[in-house]
Short mmCIF file of C-alpha atoms in Angstrom, two decimals:
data_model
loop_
_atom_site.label_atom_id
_atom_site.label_comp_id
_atom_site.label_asym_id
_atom_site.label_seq_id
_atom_site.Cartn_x
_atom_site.Cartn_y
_atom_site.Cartn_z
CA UNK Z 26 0.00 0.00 0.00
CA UNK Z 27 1.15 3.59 -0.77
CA UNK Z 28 1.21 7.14 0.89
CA UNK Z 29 -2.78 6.95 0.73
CA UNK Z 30 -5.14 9.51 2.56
CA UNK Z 31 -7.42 12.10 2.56
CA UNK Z 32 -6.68 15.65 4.45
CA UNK Z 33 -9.68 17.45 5.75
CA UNK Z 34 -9.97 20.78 7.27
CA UNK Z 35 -13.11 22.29 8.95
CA UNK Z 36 -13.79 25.92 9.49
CA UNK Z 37 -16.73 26.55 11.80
CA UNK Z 38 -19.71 29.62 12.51
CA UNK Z 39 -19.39 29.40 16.11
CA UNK Z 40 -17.54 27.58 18.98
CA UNK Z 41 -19.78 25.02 18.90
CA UNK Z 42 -17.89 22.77 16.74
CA UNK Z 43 -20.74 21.20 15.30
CA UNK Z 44 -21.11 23.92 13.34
CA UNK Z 45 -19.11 23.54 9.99
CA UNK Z 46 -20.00 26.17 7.21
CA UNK Z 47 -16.76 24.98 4.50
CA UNK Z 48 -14.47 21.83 4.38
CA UNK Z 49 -11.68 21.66 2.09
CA UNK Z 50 -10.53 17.99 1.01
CA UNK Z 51 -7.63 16.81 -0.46
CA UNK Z 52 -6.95 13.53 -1.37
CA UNK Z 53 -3.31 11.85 -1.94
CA UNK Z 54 -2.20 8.48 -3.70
CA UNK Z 55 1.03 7.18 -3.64
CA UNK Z 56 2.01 11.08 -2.04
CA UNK Z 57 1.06 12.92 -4.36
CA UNK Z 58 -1.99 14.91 -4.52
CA UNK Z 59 -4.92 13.83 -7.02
CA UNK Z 60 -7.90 15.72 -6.18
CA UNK Z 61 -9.40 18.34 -4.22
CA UNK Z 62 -13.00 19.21 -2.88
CA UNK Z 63 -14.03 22.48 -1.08
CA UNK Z 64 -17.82 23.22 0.01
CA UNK Z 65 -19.47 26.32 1.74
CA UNK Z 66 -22.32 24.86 3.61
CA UNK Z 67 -25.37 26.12 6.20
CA UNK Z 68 -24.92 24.23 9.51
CA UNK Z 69 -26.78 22.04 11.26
CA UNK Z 70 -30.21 23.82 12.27
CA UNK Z 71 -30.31 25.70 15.39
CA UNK Z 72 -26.55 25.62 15.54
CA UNK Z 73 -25.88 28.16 12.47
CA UNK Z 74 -25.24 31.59 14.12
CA UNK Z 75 -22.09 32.75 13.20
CA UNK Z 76 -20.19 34.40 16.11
CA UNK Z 77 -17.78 37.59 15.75
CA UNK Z 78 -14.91 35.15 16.66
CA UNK Z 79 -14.76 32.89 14.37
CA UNK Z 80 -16.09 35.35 11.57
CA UNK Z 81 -12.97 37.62 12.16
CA UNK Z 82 -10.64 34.25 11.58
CA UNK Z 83 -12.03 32.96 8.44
CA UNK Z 84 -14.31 35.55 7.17
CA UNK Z 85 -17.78 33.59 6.38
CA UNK Z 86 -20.05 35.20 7.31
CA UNK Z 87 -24.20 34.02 6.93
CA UNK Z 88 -25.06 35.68 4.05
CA UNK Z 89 -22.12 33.61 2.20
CA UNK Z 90 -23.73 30.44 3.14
CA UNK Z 91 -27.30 31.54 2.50
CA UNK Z 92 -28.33 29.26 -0.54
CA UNK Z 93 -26.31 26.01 0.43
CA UNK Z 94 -27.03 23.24 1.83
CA UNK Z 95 -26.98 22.23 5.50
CA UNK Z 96 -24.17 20.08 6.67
CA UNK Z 97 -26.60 17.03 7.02
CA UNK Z 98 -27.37 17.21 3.50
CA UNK Z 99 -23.61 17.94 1.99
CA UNK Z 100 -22.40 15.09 3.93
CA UNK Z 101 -23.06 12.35 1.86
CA UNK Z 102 -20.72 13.98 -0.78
CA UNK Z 103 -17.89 14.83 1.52
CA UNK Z 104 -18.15 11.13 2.33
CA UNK Z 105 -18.57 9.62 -1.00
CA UNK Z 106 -15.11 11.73 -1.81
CA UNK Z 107 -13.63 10.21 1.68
CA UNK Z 108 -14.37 6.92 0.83
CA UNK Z 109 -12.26 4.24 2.92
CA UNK Z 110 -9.71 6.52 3.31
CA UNK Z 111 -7.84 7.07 6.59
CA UNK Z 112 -8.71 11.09 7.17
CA UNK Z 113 -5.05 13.32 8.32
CA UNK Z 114 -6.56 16.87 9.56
CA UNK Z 115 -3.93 19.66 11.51
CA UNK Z 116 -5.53 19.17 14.95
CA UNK Z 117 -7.46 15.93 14.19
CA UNK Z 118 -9.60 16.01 17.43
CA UNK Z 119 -11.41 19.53 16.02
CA UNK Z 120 -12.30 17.88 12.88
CA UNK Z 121 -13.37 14.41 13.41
CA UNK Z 122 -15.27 16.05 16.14
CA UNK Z 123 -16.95 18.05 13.54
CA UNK Z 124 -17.69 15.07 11.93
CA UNK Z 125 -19.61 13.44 14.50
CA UNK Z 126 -21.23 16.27 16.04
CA UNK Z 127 -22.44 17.51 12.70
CA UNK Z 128 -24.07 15.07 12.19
CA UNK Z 129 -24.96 13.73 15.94
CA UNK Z 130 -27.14 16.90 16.03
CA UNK Z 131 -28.43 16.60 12.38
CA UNK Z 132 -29.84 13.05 13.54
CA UNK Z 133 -27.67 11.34 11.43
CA UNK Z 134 -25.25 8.31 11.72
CA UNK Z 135 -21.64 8.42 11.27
CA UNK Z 136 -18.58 6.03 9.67
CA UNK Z 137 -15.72 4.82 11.19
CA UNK Z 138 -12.64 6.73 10.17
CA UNK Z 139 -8.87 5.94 11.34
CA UNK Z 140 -6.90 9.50 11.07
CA UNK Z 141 -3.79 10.72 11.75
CA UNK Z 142 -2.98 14.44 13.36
CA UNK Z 143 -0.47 16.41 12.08
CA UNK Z 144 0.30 18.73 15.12
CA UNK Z 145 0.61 15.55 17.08
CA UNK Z 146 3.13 14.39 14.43
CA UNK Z 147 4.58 17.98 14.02
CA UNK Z 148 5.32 17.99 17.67
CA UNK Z 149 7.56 14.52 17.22
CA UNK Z 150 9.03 15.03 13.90
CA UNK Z 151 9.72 18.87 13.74
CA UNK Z 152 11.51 21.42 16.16
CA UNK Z 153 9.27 24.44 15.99
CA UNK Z 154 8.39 27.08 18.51
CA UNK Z 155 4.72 26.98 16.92
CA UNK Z 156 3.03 23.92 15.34
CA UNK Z 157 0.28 25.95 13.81
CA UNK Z 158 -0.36 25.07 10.77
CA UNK Z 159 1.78 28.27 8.88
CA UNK Z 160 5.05 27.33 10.98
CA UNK Z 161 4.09 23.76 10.36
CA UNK Z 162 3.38 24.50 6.36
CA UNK Z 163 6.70 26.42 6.14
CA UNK Z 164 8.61 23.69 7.62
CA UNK Z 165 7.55 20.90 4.96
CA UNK Z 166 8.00 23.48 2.18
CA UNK Z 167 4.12 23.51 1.78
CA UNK Z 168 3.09 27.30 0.05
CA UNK Z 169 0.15 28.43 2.78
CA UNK Z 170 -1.09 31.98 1.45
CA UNK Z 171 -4.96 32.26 2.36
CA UNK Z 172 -4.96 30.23 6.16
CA UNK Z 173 -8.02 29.36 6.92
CA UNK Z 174 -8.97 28.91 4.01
CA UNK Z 175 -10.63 25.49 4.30
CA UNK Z 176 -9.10 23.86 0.81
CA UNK Z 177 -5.65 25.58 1.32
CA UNK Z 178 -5.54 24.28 5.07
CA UNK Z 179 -6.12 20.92 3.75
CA UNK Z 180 -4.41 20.99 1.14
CA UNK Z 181 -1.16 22.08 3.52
CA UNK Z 182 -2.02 19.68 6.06
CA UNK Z 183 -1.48 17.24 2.78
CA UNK Z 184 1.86 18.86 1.97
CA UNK Z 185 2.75 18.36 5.68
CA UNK Z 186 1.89 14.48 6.06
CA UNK Z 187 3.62 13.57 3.09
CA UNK Z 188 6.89 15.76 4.07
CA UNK Z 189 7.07 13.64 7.61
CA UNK Z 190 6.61 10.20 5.90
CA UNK Z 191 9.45 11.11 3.57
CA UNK Z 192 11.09 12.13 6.62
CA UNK Z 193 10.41 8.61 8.13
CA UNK Z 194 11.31 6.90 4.88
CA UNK Z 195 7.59 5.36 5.49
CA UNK Z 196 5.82 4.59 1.90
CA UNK Z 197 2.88 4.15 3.89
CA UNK Z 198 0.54 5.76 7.21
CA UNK Z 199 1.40 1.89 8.26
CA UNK Z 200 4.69 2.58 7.83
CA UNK Z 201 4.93 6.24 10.00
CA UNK Z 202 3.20 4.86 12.45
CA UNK Z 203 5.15 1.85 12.72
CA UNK Z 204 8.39 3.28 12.41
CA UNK Z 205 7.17 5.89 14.93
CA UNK Z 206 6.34 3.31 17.44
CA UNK Z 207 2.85 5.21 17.00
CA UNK Z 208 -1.01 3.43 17.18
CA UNK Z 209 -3.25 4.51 14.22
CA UNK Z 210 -6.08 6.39 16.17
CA UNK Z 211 -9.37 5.58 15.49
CA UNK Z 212 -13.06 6.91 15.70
CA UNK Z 213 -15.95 4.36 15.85
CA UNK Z 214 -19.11 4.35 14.06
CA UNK Z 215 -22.13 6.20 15.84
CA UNK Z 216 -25.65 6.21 15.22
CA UNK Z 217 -27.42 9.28 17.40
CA UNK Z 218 -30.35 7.35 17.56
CA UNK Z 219 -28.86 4.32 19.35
CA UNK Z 220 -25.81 5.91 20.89
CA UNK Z 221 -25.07 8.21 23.25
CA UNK Z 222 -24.31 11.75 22.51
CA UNK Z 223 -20.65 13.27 22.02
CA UNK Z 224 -20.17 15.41 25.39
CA UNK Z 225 -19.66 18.50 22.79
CA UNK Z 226 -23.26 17.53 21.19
CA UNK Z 227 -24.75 17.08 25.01
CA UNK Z 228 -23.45 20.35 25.91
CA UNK Z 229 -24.87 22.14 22.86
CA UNK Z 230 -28.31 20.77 22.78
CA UNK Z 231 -28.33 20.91 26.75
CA UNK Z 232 -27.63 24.42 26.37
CA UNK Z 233 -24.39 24.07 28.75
CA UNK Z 234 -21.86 26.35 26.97
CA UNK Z 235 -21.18 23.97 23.91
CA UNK Z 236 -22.84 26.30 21.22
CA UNK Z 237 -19.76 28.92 21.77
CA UNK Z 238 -21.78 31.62 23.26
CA UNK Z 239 -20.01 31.24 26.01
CA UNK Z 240 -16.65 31.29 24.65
CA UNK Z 241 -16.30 34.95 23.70
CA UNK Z 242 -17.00 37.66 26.17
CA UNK Z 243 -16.30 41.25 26.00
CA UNK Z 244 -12.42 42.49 26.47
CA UNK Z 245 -11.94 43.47 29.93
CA UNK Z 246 -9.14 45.80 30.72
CA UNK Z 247 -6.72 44.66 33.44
CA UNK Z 248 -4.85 42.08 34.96
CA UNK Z 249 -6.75 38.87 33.78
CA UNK Z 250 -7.28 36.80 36.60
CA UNK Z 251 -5.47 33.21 37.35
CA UNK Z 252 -7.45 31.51 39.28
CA UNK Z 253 -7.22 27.66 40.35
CA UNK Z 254 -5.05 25.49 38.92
CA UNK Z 255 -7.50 22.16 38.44
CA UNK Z 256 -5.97 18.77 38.34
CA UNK Z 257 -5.37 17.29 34.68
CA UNK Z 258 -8.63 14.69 33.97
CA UNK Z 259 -7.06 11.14 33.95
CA UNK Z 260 -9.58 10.15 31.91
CA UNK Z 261 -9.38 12.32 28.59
CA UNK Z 262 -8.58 11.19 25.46
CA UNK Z 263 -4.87 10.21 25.13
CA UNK Z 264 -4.76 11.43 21.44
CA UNK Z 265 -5.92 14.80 22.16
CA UNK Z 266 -3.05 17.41 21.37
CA UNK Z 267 -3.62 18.77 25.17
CA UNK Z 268 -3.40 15.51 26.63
CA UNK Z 269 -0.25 15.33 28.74
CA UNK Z 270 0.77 19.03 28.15
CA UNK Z 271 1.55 21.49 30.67
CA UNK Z 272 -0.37 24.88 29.62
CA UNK Z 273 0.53 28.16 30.76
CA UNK Z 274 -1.45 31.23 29.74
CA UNK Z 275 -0.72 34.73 28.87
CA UNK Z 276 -2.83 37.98 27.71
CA UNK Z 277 -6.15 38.31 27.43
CA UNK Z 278 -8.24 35.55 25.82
CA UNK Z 279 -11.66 35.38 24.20
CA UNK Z 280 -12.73 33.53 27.47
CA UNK Z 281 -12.07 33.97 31.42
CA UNK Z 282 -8.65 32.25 32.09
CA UNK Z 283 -9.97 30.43 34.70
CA UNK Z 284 -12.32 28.75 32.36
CA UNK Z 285 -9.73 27.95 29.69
CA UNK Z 286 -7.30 26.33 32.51
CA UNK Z 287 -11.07 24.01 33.32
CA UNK Z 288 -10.92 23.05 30.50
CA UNK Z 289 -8.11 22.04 29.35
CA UNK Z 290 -7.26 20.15 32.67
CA UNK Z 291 -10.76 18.41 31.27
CA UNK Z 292 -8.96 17.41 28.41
CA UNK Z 293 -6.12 15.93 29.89
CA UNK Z 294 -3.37 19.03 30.21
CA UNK Z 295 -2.09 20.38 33.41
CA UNK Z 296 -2.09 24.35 33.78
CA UNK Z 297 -0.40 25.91 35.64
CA UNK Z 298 -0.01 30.31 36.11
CA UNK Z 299 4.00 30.84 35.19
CA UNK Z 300 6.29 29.79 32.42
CA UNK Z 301 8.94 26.67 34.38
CA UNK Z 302 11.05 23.92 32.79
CA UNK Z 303 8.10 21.92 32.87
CA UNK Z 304 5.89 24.05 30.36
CA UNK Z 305 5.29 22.44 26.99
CA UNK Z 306 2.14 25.07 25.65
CA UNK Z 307 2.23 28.53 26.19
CA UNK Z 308 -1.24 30.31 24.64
CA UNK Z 309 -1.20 33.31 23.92
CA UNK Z 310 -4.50 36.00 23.92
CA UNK Z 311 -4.64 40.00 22.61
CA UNK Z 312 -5.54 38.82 18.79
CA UNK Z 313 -2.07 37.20 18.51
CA UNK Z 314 -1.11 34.98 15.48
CA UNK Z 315 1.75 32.95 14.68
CA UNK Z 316 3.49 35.48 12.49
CA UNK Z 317 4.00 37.36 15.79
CA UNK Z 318 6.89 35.09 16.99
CA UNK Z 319 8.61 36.46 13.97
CA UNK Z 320 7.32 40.15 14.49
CA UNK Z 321 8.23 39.90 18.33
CA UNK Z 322 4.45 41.44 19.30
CA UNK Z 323 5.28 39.24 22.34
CA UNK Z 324 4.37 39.71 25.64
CA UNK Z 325 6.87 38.24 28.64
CA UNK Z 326 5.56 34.81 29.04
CA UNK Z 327 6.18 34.30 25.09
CA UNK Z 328 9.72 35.46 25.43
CA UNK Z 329 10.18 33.66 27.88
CA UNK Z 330 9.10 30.64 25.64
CA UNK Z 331 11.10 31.38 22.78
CA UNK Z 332 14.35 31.81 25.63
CA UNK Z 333 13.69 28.43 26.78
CA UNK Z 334 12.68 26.72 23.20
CA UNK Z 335 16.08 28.24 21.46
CA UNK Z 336 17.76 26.01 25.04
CA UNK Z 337 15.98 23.26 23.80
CA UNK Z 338 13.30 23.34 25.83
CA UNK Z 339 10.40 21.25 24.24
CA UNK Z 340 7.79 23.92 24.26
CA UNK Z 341 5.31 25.65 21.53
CA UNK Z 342 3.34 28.73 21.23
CA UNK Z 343 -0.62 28.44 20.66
CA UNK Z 344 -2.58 31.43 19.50
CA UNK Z 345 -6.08 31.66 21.38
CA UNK Z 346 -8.01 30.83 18.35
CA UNK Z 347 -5.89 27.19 18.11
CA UNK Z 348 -7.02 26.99 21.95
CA UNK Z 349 -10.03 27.60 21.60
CA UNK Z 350 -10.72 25.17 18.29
CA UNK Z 351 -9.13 22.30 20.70
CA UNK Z 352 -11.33 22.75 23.41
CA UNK Z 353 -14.69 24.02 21.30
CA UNK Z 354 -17.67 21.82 22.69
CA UNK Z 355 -15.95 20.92 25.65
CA UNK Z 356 -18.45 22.04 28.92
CA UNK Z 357 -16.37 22.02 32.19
CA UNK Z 358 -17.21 19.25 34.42
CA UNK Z 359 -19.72 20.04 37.49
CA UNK Z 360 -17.92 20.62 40.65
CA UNK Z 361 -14.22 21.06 38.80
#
């Protein structure tokens, strides 16, 4: 078997992230790219308001999406053009959960898919201060121009896959994985009607903070507050790219930092309020992108970071809007 595989990347109206309004799709044989799919798309109904947030990364807005079809109704395409395939997306959690809660709240059953996650592979394979998908891009050679751009972001992802396997001298995802000493992650069939919901469907239809509303708040001027540093959830998802990471947080995100460390302790990481030897993620709030580790808009934390990542430190930087795709959906737990 070859370098086979689809890339997929999401882009979503709110922070619920069962709300997709464009996928891009690339698909590779043998590593080379052989043919590309991009849809705009209405999502699922009574999940399709389009928050400032996300509108101000990718720049759909409602009116673009007006007279297509609703996620529940495009899907059969974007899975006829999937086929077998194992799916590779640049933060594979976000978009596999897009998948299923897409169409977990469309009434609709699911595939099986096997994927693969380039950040998580980024992280192993690559020395970068950032594993955003740019840095990561620029690193494999891979031109990114419009980011977030759902068929460019895939089609980079692509780019990025198929530089690590030739990395790996790995012909196949078999082979990476194997040679990586890596397991092929995995997400099962579903069938809303018979299964139980995703917790970032419960919390949306619930109406517990999964539709994104409560993700962005006004900008508050001041000394963002700390608070608690909650113990990392034993139970998360291993494959998560928070899982295992210890998260330190600077400037002033799009929600309450004592809500973003809840949550990402509920996904496995361990926050903490100061940049040590043991921090591996540093996010970063105040609108900051990638490109700003070159610009050196940085505030002291992120200096810090790039001090300790030039000593070989293994730590990245995270812009709030890659925080807040990983934990989209994700309610904090009662009594955390």
């Amino acid at each position: 078997m070859g370098l086979d595989f689809t890339a997929i990347d999401f882009e979503t109206a709110n922070g619920f992230r069962g709300s997709p309004c464009a996928v891009g799709l690339t698909k590779v044989r043998g590593g080379r790219v052989v043919d590309e799919a991009s849809w705009l798309m209405r999502p699922p109904s009574g999940h399709d308001h389009f928050d400032y947030h996300n509108v101000r990364i990718h720049g759909i807005r409602s009116e673009d999406v007006a007279g297509s079809p609703r996620f529940g109704e495009l899907f059969p395409e974007i899975g006829a053009f999937i086929g077998e395939d194992i799916l590779a997306a640049h933060n594979a959690a976000f978009d596999l959960g897009v998948i299923r809660s897409g169409l977990e709240v469309s009434g609709l059953p699911g595939p099986a898919y096997d994927y693969v996650c380039t950040v998580m592979l980024s992280r192993r394979c690559y020395s970068l201060v950032s594993n955003s998908l740019p840095f990561a891009a620029e690193e494999a050679g891979v031109p990114l121009v419009n980011h977030h751009d759902a068929a460019e972001d895939a089609r980079a992802c692509a780019g990025i896959l198929i530089d690590i396997a030739a990395r790996n001298n790995a012909n196949s995802i078999a082979e990476l994985y194997l040679s990586l000493g890596l397991e092929l992650p995995r997400q099962h069939a579903f069938d809303p009607a018979r299964d139980a919901l995703s917790k970032a469907s419960l919390a949306a239809v619930s109406g517990g903070g999964g539709n994104g509303a409560a993700l962005v708040r006004p900008f508050l001027a001041g000394w963002p507050e700390e608070g608690a540093n909650p113990v990392p959830n034993a139970d998360a998802e291993p494959s998560h790219p928070l899982y295992g990471q210890t998260v330190v947080f600077t400037g002033e995100l799009a929600m309450a930092r004592p809500e973003a460390k809840v949550r990402s302790a509920e996904l496995g990481a361990r926050p903490e309020s100061r940049v040590t030897a043991r921090t591996t993620v540093l996010v970063v709030g105040d609108g900051f992108v990638a490109a700003d580790l070159r610009s050196g808009r940085l505030t002291g934390k992120a200096r810090r970071v790039l001090e300790l990542h030039d000593r070989g430190q293994a730590i990245e930087v995270l812009s709030e809007g890659e925080f807040l795709q990983m934990v989209a959906g994700y309610a904090p737990v009662a009594g955390t």
